[in-house]
Amino acid sequence: MKKTMGKTSTKKRTGLPKLTWPAVKQYIKETDKWLLLLVTAASVYGILLVFSATYADKGDSLIPRDALVMMIAFCLGIAACMIVSSFDYEILSRLWILVGIGCFLLMVITLFFGTPLNPDRPDAKSWLDLGPIAFQTSELVKVGFILTFSVHLDLVKEEINKFKNVILLCLHGAVPVLMVMKSGDDGSALIFLLIFAAMMFAAGLHWAYFLAAFSCLLVGIPILWYTGFIIDDHQKARILALIHPEEYALNEAYQQNQGIVAIGSGQTTGKGFMGGNYTQNNLVPESQNDMIFTVAGEEFGFIGAAAVVIVLGLIILRIILNGRRSKDMVGYLICMGTAAMIASQAILNIGMGLRVLPVIGITLPFFSAGGSSNVCIYLAIGLVMSVYRFNQKRPAVDFRVSRIATAFSER
C-alpha cells in the first residue's frame, strides 16, 4: 500500500486529458462521420458556387475575396466544431446562464456600436466592425439561444403547459427577437422566431397554444400592415412584388426576376462551372449571398439545384435522428433547434430564389458567402456532434449556478 501511494504522489497531474493517439482514435470512432461528411460536402459545393459568383470581380487576386473568406471560415468552423464536440454537452449546458448573459451583452454592444455592412441599408446596424473583418453577432446568438432555450425547456418539461411557464418561455424567446429586430436584421429575427416555435413544439407544448398564437397572427397581420408598425413600406413592396412582379420589375422584383430567369436558363444539366451568363456578368444582384441558389441552378442545372436541396435535407434528417436517439431532453432539443435553424433558413432562402417568398436577407446555410454565418453554424454542428458522442445514460443534470464550477472539477 505504501509503495502504491508513493508512486501516486509523484505522478504529475495536469487536470486535462492528454492528446494521445489512442485518444484521437477514440474521438474518430465516436464522431458522427456521416454528418461531418455531409456538412463538408455542402461547404465545398458552396465554396465552388461563391467562387464562380464572384470570379468576375476578383481583380488581380488569384481567388475572389468572398471565396477566400469562405474557405478560411470553413477551416475555422471545422476546427471549432471538433473542439465543441470534444466537450460533453452536459457540461456546456450547465453554463447556460453565462451563455445567456454573454449573448445579451453581445446584442447590447451591437445595438450601440453596430455598423451597416450594406450602404443601401443604413438602418441595418447588425455587424461589429473588428478592423479587417466584420462580424454578424446574431449568428453567434442563434447558437447561444438554442443552448439556453434547450435548458429552459428541460427545466419546465413536466409543467411546460402551465400558463406561467409559457409566458416565461415566450419572454426568453422575445428577448433575442426584439433585440435583433432593433438592430435592423428582420430576417434573422424571423429565424429566431421559427427556432423558438419549433423547439416549443418539440418540447411538447399543447396544440391549443399554437392555435391561439396562429389566431393572434391572423388578426395582427392586417393591423401591422395598415398601421406600418414593424412592416414598413419597403417590406410591403417586397411582398407585393411577388403578386405583381411586373409593377416592381425595376426595383423590388428585379433581383428575383433575374434570378428566376437564371435558374430557368440552366435547364437540366446547366451551363457548366463558371459558364453561366447571368452569374458571370453579375446580372443577379447578391448572387453570392441571398441568391446563391440561382448560381447552382444556372451553372449546374436542375441536377445541381436538386443536389443543394438533397444535401441540406440529409443534414437536417441526420441532425433530427441524432436528437431522437438522445437519452435526455437537452440533447434532443439542441438537435431539434439546430435542425429548425438550418431548415428555416434553407426554406426561406430557396423560396426567395424561386420567387415564392419575399426577399428578406436570409443566407443559405453552408452555401452562401460569409464568414460569421459559416463559422457559427459549425458551432451548432459541434453541439449536435457532442450529443451524438456523449449519448449515454447519466444521472439527472443539476443546472443551478452553483454547479458550474463543480461540473468542471468533476470531469
CSV table of C-alpha atoms in Angstrom, one decimal:
chain,number,residue,atom,x,y,z
A,1,MET,CA,0.0,0.0,0.0
A,2,LYS,CA,2.8,2.4,0.9
A,3,LYS,CA,4.5,1.6,-2.4
A,4,THR,CA,1.4,2.3,-4.4
A,5,MET,CA,0.8,5.6,-2.6
A,6,GLY,CA,4.4,6.6,-3.2
A,7,LYS,CA,4.0,6.2,-6.9
A,8,THR,CA,0.7,8.0,-7.0
A,9,SER,CA,2.1,11.0,-5.1
A,10,THR,CA,4.9,11.6,-7.6
A,11,LYS,CA,2.6,11.4,-10.6
A,12,LYS,CA,2.2,14.8,-12.4
A,13,ARG,CA,-1.4,15.8,-12.8
A,14,THR,CA,-2.5,18.5,-15.2
A,15,GLY,CA,-6.2,18.1,-14.9
A,16,LEU,CA,-6.5,17.9,-18.7
A,17,PRO,CA,-6.7,14.9,-20.9
A,18,LYS,CA,-3.6,14.2,-22.9
A,19,LEU,CA,-3.8,14.4,-26.7
A,20,THR,CA,-2.6,10.9,-27.4
A,21,TRP,CA,-3.0,8.7,-30.5
A,22,PRO,CA,-5.4,6.3,-28.6
A,23,ALA,CA,-7.5,9.4,-27.6
A,24,VAL,CA,-7.6,10.6,-31.2
A,25,LYS,CA,-8.6,7.2,-32.4
A,26,GLN,CA,-11.4,7.1,-29.8
A,27,TYR,CA,-12.6,10.5,-30.8
A,28,ILE,CA,-12.7,9.5,-34.5
A,29,LYS,CA,-14.6,6.3,-33.6
A,30,GLU,CA,-17.2,8.3,-31.6
A,31,THR,CA,-17.6,11.1,-34.2
A,32,ASP,CA,-20.7,11.2,-36.4
A,33,LYS,CA,-18.8,10.7,-39.6
A,34,TRP,CA,-22.0,10.9,-41.8
A,35,LEU,CA,-22.9,14.3,-40.5
A,36,LEU,CA,-19.3,15.5,-40.9
A,37,LEU,CA,-19.2,14.2,-44.4
A,38,LEU,CA,-22.5,15.9,-45.4
A,39,VAL,CA,-21.6,19.3,-43.9
A,40,THR,CA,-18.1,19.2,-45.6
A,41,ALA,CA,-19.7,18.3,-48.9
A,42,ALA,CA,-22.1,21.2,-48.6
A,43,SER,CA,-19.4,23.7,-47.7
A,44,VAL,CA,-17.1,22.6,-50.6
A,45,TYR,CA,-20.1,22.9,-53.0
A,46,GLY,CA,-20.8,26.3,-51.5
A,47,ILE,CA,-17.2,27.5,-52.0
A,48,LEU,CA,-17.4,26.5,-55.6
A,49,LEU,CA,-20.6,28.4,-56.1
A,50,VAL,CA,-19.3,31.5,-54.4
A,51,PHE,CA,-16.0,31.3,-56.3
A,52,SER,CA,-18.0,31.3,-59.6
A,53,ALA,CA,-20.4,34.0,-58.5
A,54,THR,CA,-17.5,36.4,-57.5
A,55,TYR,CA,-14.8,35.5,-60.1
A,56,ALA,CA,-15.6,38.4,-62.4
A,57,ASP,CA,-14.8,40.8,-59.5
A,58,LYS,CA,-11.6,39.2,-58.3
A,59,GLY,CA,-9.3,41.8,-59.9
A,60,ASP,CA,-5.7,40.8,-59.7
A,61,SER,CA,-6.3,38.3,-56.9
A,62,LEU,CA,-5.9,34.6,-57.6
A,63,ILE,CA,-9.0,33.8,-55.5
A,64,PRO,CA,-12.0,36.1,-55.1
A,65,ARG,CA,-12.2,37.6,-51.6
A,66,ASP,CA,-15.6,36.2,-50.7
A,67,ALA,CA,-14.5,32.7,-51.7
A,68,LEU,CA,-11.2,33.1,-49.7
A,69,VAL,CA,-13.2,34.2,-46.7
A,70,MET,CA,-15.5,31.3,-47.0
A,71,MET,CA,-12.5,28.9,-47.2
A,72,ILE,CA,-11.0,30.3,-44.1
A,73,ALA,CA,-14.4,30.2,-42.4
A,74,PHE,CA,-14.8,26.6,-43.3
A,75,CYS,CA,-11.4,25.7,-41.8
A,76,LEU,CA,-12.1,27.6,-38.7
A,77,GLY,CA,-15.6,26.2,-38.5
A,78,ILE,CA,-14.4,22.6,-38.7
A,79,ALA,CA,-11.8,23.3,-36.0
A,80,ALA,CA,-14.5,24.9,-33.8
A,81,CYS,CA,-16.8,22.0,-34.4
A,82,MET,CA,-14.2,19.5,-33.3
A,83,ILE,CA,-13.4,21.5,-30.2
A,84,VAL,CA,-17.0,21.9,-29.2
A,85,SER,CA,-17.9,18.2,-29.9
A,86,SER,CA,-15.0,17.1,-27.7
A,87,PHE,CA,-16.8,18.6,-24.6
A,88,ASP,CA,-19.8,16.8,-23.1
A,89,TYR,CA,-22.8,18.9,-23.9
A,90,GLU,CA,-24.0,18.2,-20.3
A,91,ILE,CA,-21.1,20.4,-19.1
A,92,LEU,CA,-21.7,23.0,-21.7
A,93,SER,CA,-25.4,23.1,-20.9
A,94,ARG,CA,-24.6,23.8,-17.2
A,95,LEU,CA,-23.2,27.1,-18.4
A,96,TRP,CA,-26.5,28.2,-19.8
A,97,ILE,CA,-26.9,31.3,-17.6
A,98,LEU,CA,-23.4,32.5,-18.5
A,99,VAL,CA,-24.1,31.9,-22.2
A,100,GLY,CA,-27.4,33.7,-22.0
A,101,ILE,CA,-25.8,36.7,-20.3
A,102,GLY,CA,-23.0,36.7,-22.8
A,103,CYS,CA,-25.4,36.7,-25.8
A,104,PHE,CA,-27.4,39.5,-24.2
A,105,LEU,CA,-24.4,41.7,-23.7
A,106,LEU,CA,-23.2,40.9,-27.2
A,107,MET,CA,-26.5,42.2,-28.6
A,108,VAL,CA,-26.4,45.3,-26.4
A,109,ILE,CA,-22.9,46.0,-27.8
A,110,THR,CA,-24.3,45.6,-31.3
A,111,LEU,CA,-27.1,48.0,-30.7
A,112,PHE,CA,-24.7,50.7,-29.5
A,113,PHE,CA,-21.7,50.1,-31.8
A,114,GLY,CA,-23.1,48.1,-34.7
A,115,THR,CA,-22.4,49.2,-38.2
A,116,PRO,CA,-24.3,48.6,-41.5
A,117,LEU,CA,-22.5,46.3,-44.0
A,118,ASN,CA,-24.7,47.3,-46.9
A,119,PRO,CA,-24.7,51.0,-47.7
A,120,ASP,CA,-28.2,50.6,-49.1
A,121,ARG,CA,-29.4,49.6,-45.7
A,122,PRO,CA,-28.0,52.2,-43.2
A,123,ASP,CA,-30.6,51.1,-40.7
A,124,ALA,CA,-29.3,47.5,-40.5
A,125,LYS,CA,-26.6,48.0,-37.9
A,126,SER,CA,-26.2,44.3,-37.1
A,127,TRP,CA,-22.5,44.0,-37.7
A,128,LEU,CA,-19.5,44.7,-35.5
A,129,ASP,CA,-16.5,46.3,-37.3
A,130,LEU,CA,-13.5,44.4,-36.0
A,131,GLY,CA,-11.0,46.0,-38.3
A,132,PRO,CA,-10.1,43.5,-41.0
A,133,ILE,CA,-13.3,41.6,-40.5
A,134,ALA,CA,-17.0,42.4,-39.8
A,135,PHE,CA,-18.8,40.0,-37.5
A,136,GLN,CA,-22.6,39.5,-37.6
A,137,THR,CA,-23.4,38.9,-33.9
A,138,SER,CA,-26.9,37.4,-34.5
A,139,GLU,CA,-25.3,34.3,-36.0
A,140,LEU,CA,-23.5,33.5,-32.7
A,141,VAL,CA,-26.5,34.4,-30.7
A,142,LYS,CA,-28.6,31.9,-32.6
A,143,VAL,CA,-26.3,29.1,-31.3
A,144,GLY,CA,-26.4,30.5,-27.8
A,145,PHE,CA,-30.2,30.7,-27.9
A,146,ILE,CA,-30.5,27.1,-28.9
A,147,LEU,CA,-28.4,26.0,-26.0
A,148,THR,CA,-30.1,28.2,-23.4
A,149,PHE,CA,-33.6,27.6,-24.6
A,150,SER,CA,-33.0,23.8,-24.6
A,151,VAL,CA,-32.1,24.0,-20.9
A,152,HIS,CA,-35.0,26.3,-20.1
A,153,LEU,CA,-37.4,23.9,-21.7
A,154,ASP,CA,-35.9,21.0,-19.9
A,155,LEU,CA,-36.3,22.8,-16.5
A,156,VAL,CA,-40.0,23.1,-17.0
A,157,LYS,CA,-40.6,20.0,-19.1
A,158,GLU,CA,-43.1,18.4,-16.6
A,159,GLU,CA,-45.1,21.7,-16.4
A,160,ILE,CA,-44.5,23.2,-19.8
A,161,ASN,CA,-48.2,23.8,-20.4
A,162,LYS,CA,-48.7,25.9,-17.3
A,163,PHE,CA,-49.5,29.4,-18.4
A,164,LYS,CA,-46.9,31.0,-16.1
A,165,ASN,CA,-44.1,28.8,-17.7
A,166,VAL,CA,-45.4,29.5,-21.2
A,167,ILE,CA,-45.2,33.3,-20.5
A,168,LEU,CA,-41.6,32.9,-19.2
A,169,LEU,CA,-40.6,30.8,-22.2
A,170,CYS,CA,-42.1,33.4,-24.5
A,171,LEU,CA,-40.2,36.2,-22.8
A,172,HIS,CA,-37.0,34.1,-23.2
A,173,GLY,CA,-37.7,33.9,-27.0
A,174,ALA,CA,-38.8,37.5,-27.3
A,175,VAL,CA,-35.5,39.0,-26.0
A,176,PRO,CA,-33.3,37.9,-29.0
A,177,VAL,CA,-36.1,38.5,-31.5
A,178,LEU,CA,-36.7,42.1,-30.4
A,179,MET,CA,-33.0,42.9,-30.0
A,180,VAL,CA,-32.2,41.6,-33.4
A,181,MET,CA,-35.1,43.5,-34.9
A,182,LYS,CA,-33.9,46.7,-33.2
A,183,SER,CA,-30.5,46.2,-34.9
A,184,GLY,CA,-32.3,46.2,-38.2
A,185,ASP,CA,-31.9,42.5,-39.0
A,186,ASP,CA,-35.5,41.4,-39.6
A,187,GLY,CA,-34.6,38.3,-41.5
A,188,SER,CA,-32.6,36.9,-38.5
A,189,ALA,CA,-35.4,37.9,-36.1
A,190,LEU,CA,-37.8,35.7,-38.2
A,191,ILE,CA,-35.3,32.8,-37.9
A,192,PHE,CA,-35.2,33.2,-34.1
A,193,LEU,CA,-39.0,33.1,-34.1
A,194,LEU,CA,-39.1,29.9,-36.2
A,195,ILE,CA,-36.5,28.2,-34.0
A,196,PHE,CA,-38.5,29.2,-30.9
A,197,ALA,CA,-41.7,27.8,-32.3
A,198,ALA,CA,-40.1,24.5,-33.5
A,199,MET,CA,-38.4,23.9,-30.1
A,200,MET,CA,-41.6,24.6,-28.2
A,201,PHE,CA,-43.4,22.1,-30.4
A,202,ALA,CA,-40.6,19.5,-30.0
A,203,ALA,CA,-40.8,20.0,-26.2
A,204,GLY,CA,-44.5,19.1,-26.2
A,205,LEU,CA,-46.3,22.4,-25.8
A,206,HIS,CA,-50.1,21.8,-26.2
A,207,TRP,CA,-51.6,22.4,-29.6
A,208,ALA,CA,-54.0,24.9,-28.1
A,209,TYR,CA,-51.2,27.4,-27.5
A,210,PHE,CA,-50.2,27.2,-31.2
A,211,LEU,CA,-53.8,27.6,-32.3
A,212,ALA,CA,-54.0,30.7,-30.1
A,213,ALA,CA,-50.8,32.1,-31.5
A,214,PHE,CA,-51.9,31.4,-35.1
A,215,SER,CA,-55.2,33.2,-34.4
A,216,CYS,CA,-53.4,36.2,-33.0
A,217,LEU,CA,-51.2,36.2,-36.1
A,218,LEU,CA,-54.2,36.3,-38.4
A,219,VAL,CA,-55.6,39.2,-36.5
A,220,GLY,CA,-52.3,41.0,-36.1
A,221,ILE,CA,-51.0,40.9,-39.7
A,222,PRO,CA,-53.7,43.3,-41.1
A,223,ILE,CA,-53.2,45.6,-38.2
A,224,LEU,CA,-49.4,45.6,-38.7
A,225,TRP,CA,-49.8,46.1,-42.5
A,226,TYR,CA,-52.1,49.1,-42.3
A,227,THR,CA,-50.5,50.8,-39.3
A,228,GLY,CA,-47.0,50.4,-40.7
A,229,PHE,CA,-45.8,49.1,-37.3
A,230,ILE,CA,-42.9,46.7,-37.9
A,231,ILE,CA,-43.9,46.2,-41.6
A,232,ASP,CA,-42.6,49.3,-43.4
A,233,ASP,CA,-43.3,50.4,-47.0
A,234,HIS,CA,-40.1,48.8,-48.3
A,235,GLN,CA,-41.2,45.4,-46.8
A,236,LYS,CA,-44.7,45.8,-48.1
A,237,ALA,CA,-43.3,46.4,-51.6
A,238,ARG,CA,-41.2,43.2,-51.4
A,239,ILE,CA,-44.4,41.2,-50.6
A,240,LEU,CA,-46.4,42.9,-53.3
A,241,ALA,CA,-43.7,42.2,-55.8
A,242,LEU,CA,-44.5,38.5,-55.5
A,243,ILE,CA,-48.1,39.2,-56.5
A,244,HIS,CA,-47.4,41.9,-59.2
A,245,PRO,CA,-43.8,41.4,-60.3
A,246,GLU,CA,-44.4,43.4,-63.5
A,247,GLU,CA,-45.2,46.5,-61.4
A,248,TYR,CA,-42.0,46.3,-59.4
A,249,ALA,CA,-39.8,45.0,-62.3
A,250,LEU,CA,-37.2,47.8,-62.0
A,251,ASN,CA,-36.9,47.8,-58.2
A,252,GLU,CA,-38.1,45.3,-55.6
A,253,ALA,CA,-38.8,42.5,-58.1
A,254,TYR,CA,-35.7,43.0,-60.2
A,255,GLN,CA,-33.4,40.6,-58.2
A,256,GLN,CA,-35.9,37.8,-58.1
A,257,ASN,CA,-36.9,38.2,-61.7
A,258,GLN,CA,-33.3,38.0,-62.8
A,259,GLY,CA,-32.7,35.0,-60.5
A,260,ILE,CA,-35.7,33.0,-61.8
A,261,VAL,CA,-34.6,33.6,-65.4
A,262,ALA,CA,-31.0,32.5,-64.5
A,263,ILE,CA,-32.3,29.3,-62.9
A,264,GLY,CA,-34.5,28.5,-65.9
A,265,SER,CA,-31.7,29.0,-68.3
A,266,GLY,CA,-29.7,26.2,-66.7
A,267,GLN,CA,-32.3,23.7,-67.7
A,268,THR,CA,-31.4,20.1,-66.7
A,269,THR,CA,-27.6,20.0,-66.6
A,270,GLY,CA,-26.7,23.7,-66.5
A,271,LYS,CA,-24.2,25.7,-68.5
A,272,GLY,CA,-21.1,24.4,-66.6
A,273,PHE,CA,-19.0,25.7,-63.8
A,274,MET,CA,-18.3,29.4,-64.4
A,275,GLY,CA,-20.3,29.2,-67.7
A,276,GLY,CA,-23.4,31.0,-66.6
A,277,ASN,CA,-24.1,34.2,-68.4
A,278,TYR,CA,-26.2,35.8,-65.6
A,279,THR,CA,-23.7,34.7,-62.9
A,280,GLN,CA,-20.5,35.7,-64.7
A,281,ASN,CA,-21.9,39.1,-65.7
A,282,ASN,CA,-23.4,40.0,-62.3
A,283,LEU,CA,-26.9,40.2,-63.7
A,284,VAL,CA,-28.3,38.7,-60.5
A,285,PRO,CA,-27.6,41.1,-57.5
A,286,GLU,CA,-26.1,39.4,-54.5
A,287,SER,CA,-25.8,36.1,-56.2
A,288,GLN,CA,-23.0,35.0,-53.8
A,289,ASN,CA,-25.2,35.7,-50.8
A,290,ASP,CA,-29.0,35.7,-50.8
A,291,MET,CA,-29.3,34.4,-54.3
A,292,ILE,CA,-26.7,31.7,-54.3
A,293,PHE,CA,-29.3,29.1,-55.3
A,294,THR,CA,-29.6,30.8,-58.7
A,295,VAL,CA,-25.9,30.1,-59.3
A,296,ALA,CA,-26.4,26.4,-58.7
A,297,GLY,CA,-29.5,26.4,-61.0
A,298,GLU,CA,-27.8,28.2,-63.9
A,299,GLU,CA,-24.4,26.6,-63.9
A,300,PHE,CA,-25.4,23.1,-62.7
A,301,GLY,CA,-29.0,23.0,-63.8
A,302,PHE,CA,-31.8,21.1,-62.2
A,303,ILE,CA,-29.4,18.4,-61.1
A,304,GLY,CA,-27.2,21.0,-59.3
A,305,ALA,CA,-30.1,22.8,-57.7
A,306,ALA,CA,-31.6,19.5,-56.6
A,307,ALA,CA,-28.2,18.5,-55.1
A,308,VAL,CA,-28.3,21.6,-52.9
A,309,VAL,CA,-31.8,20.6,-51.6
A,310,ILE,CA,-30.9,16.9,-51.1
A,311,VAL,CA,-27.6,17.6,-49.2
A,312,LEU,CA,-29.4,20.1,-46.9
A,313,GLY,CA,-32.3,17.7,-46.4
A,314,LEU,CA,-29.9,14.9,-45.5
A,315,ILE,CA,-28.1,17.2,-43.0
A,316,ILE,CA,-31.4,18.1,-41.3
A,317,LEU,CA,-32.5,14.5,-41.3
A,318,ARG,CA,-29.3,13.3,-39.7
A,319,ILE,CA,-29.5,16.0,-37.0
A,320,ILE,CA,-33.1,15.0,-36.2
A,321,LEU,CA,-32.1,11.4,-36.0
A,322,ASN,CA,-29.2,12.3,-33.6
A,323,GLY,CA,-31.7,14.1,-31.4
A,324,ARG,CA,-34.2,11.2,-31.4
A,325,ARG,CA,-31.5,8.9,-30.1
A,326,SER,CA,-30.5,11.2,-27.3
A,327,LYS,CA,-31.4,9.9,-23.8
A,328,ASP,CA,-32.1,13.4,-22.3
A,329,MET,CA,-34.3,16.3,-23.2
A,330,VAL,CA,-31.5,18.9,-23.5
A,331,GLY,CA,-29.6,16.9,-26.2
A,332,TYR,CA,-32.8,16.2,-28.0
A,333,LEU,CA,-33.8,19.9,-28.1
A,334,ILE,CA,-30.3,21.1,-29.1
A,335,CYS,CA,-30.6,18.9,-32.2
A,336,MET,CA,-34.2,20.0,-32.9
A,337,GLY,CA,-33.2,23.7,-32.5
A,338,THR,CA,-30.2,23.3,-34.9
A,339,ALA,CA,-32.4,21.4,-37.4
A,340,ALA,CA,-35.0,24.1,-37.2
A,341,MET,CA,-32.4,26.8,-37.8
A,342,ILE,CA,-31.0,25.1,-40.9
A,343,ALA,CA,-34.4,24.1,-42.3
A,344,SER,CA,-36.0,27.6,-41.8
A,345,GLN,CA,-33.0,29.4,-43.4
A,346,ALA,CA,-33.0,26.9,-46.3
A,347,ILE,CA,-36.7,27.2,-47.0
A,348,LEU,CA,-36.7,30.9,-46.8
A,349,ASN,CA,-33.6,31.4,-49.0
A,350,ILE,CA,-34.6,28.9,-51.6
A,351,GLY,CA,-38.1,30.3,-51.6
A,352,MET,CA,-36.6,33.7,-52.3
A,353,GLY,CA,-34.6,32.3,-55.2
A,354,LEU,CA,-37.7,30.6,-56.7
A,355,ARG,CA,-39.7,33.8,-56.2
A,356,VAL,CA,-42.3,32.2,-54.0
A,357,LEU,CA,-41.2,34.1,-50.8
A,358,PRO,CA,-40.2,37.8,-50.4
A,359,VAL,CA,-36.6,38.8,-50.2
A,360,ILE,CA,-35.7,39.2,-46.5
A,361,GLY,CA,-31.9,38.8,-46.5
A,362,ILE,CA,-31.5,35.2,-45.3
A,363,THR,CA,-28.4,33.3,-46.3
A,364,LEU,CA,-28.4,29.6,-47.4
A,365,PRO,CA,-26.6,27.6,-44.7
A,366,PHE,CA,-23.2,26.2,-45.8
A,367,PHE,CA,-23.6,27.7,-49.3
A,368,SER,CA,-23.9,31.5,-49.1
A,369,ALA,CA,-20.8,33.7,-48.7
A,370,GLY,CA,-20.0,35.0,-45.3
A,371,GLY,CA,-17.5,34.3,-42.5
A,372,SER,CA,-19.8,34.8,-39.5
A,373,SER,CA,-22.6,32.5,-40.7
A,374,ASN,CA,-20.3,29.7,-41.8
A,375,VAL,CA,-18.2,29.6,-38.6
A,376,CYS,CA,-21.2,29.9,-36.3
A,377,ILE,CA,-23.2,27.2,-38.0
A,378,TYR,CA,-20.3,24.8,-37.4
A,379,LEU,CA,-20.5,25.7,-33.7
A,380,ALA,CA,-24.1,24.4,-33.8
A,381,ILE,CA,-23.0,21.3,-35.6
A,382,GLY,CA,-20.4,20.8,-32.9
A,383,LEU,CA,-23.1,20.8,-30.3
A,384,VAL,CA,-25.0,18.2,-32.3
A,385,MET,CA,-21.9,16.0,-32.6
A,386,SER,CA,-21.4,16.3,-28.9
A,387,VAL,CA,-24.9,15.0,-28.4
A,388,TYR,CA,-24.0,12.1,-30.7
A,389,ARG,CA,-20.7,11.3,-28.9
A,390,PHE,CA,-22.0,11.6,-25.4
A,391,ASN,CA,-25.3,9.9,-25.9
A,392,GLN,CA,-25.4,7.7,-22.9
A,393,LYS,CA,-27.4,7.2,-19.7
A,394,ARG,CA,-26.4,9.5,-16.9
A,395,PRO,CA,-27.9,10.9,-13.8
A,396,ALA,CA,-30.2,13.9,-13.9
A,397,VAL,CA,-28.3,17.2,-14.5
A,398,ASP,CA,-28.4,20.0,-11.9
A,399,PHE,CA,-28.5,23.3,-13.7
A,400,ARG,CA,-28.1,25.5,-10.7
A,401,VAL,CA,-25.3,28.2,-11.0
A,402,SER,CA,-23.5,26.6,-8.0
A,403,ARG,CA,-22.9,23.5,-10.1
A,404,ILE,CA,-21.0,25.3,-12.8
A,405,ALA,CA,-17.5,25.0,-11.2
A,406,THR,CA,-18.3,21.6,-9.7
A,407,ALA,CA,-19.1,20.3,-13.2
A,408,PHE,CA,-15.7,21.1,-14.5
A,409,SER,CA,-13.9,19.8,-11.4
A,410,GLU,CA,-15.8,16.5,-11.6
A,411,ARG,CA,-14.5,16.0,-15.1
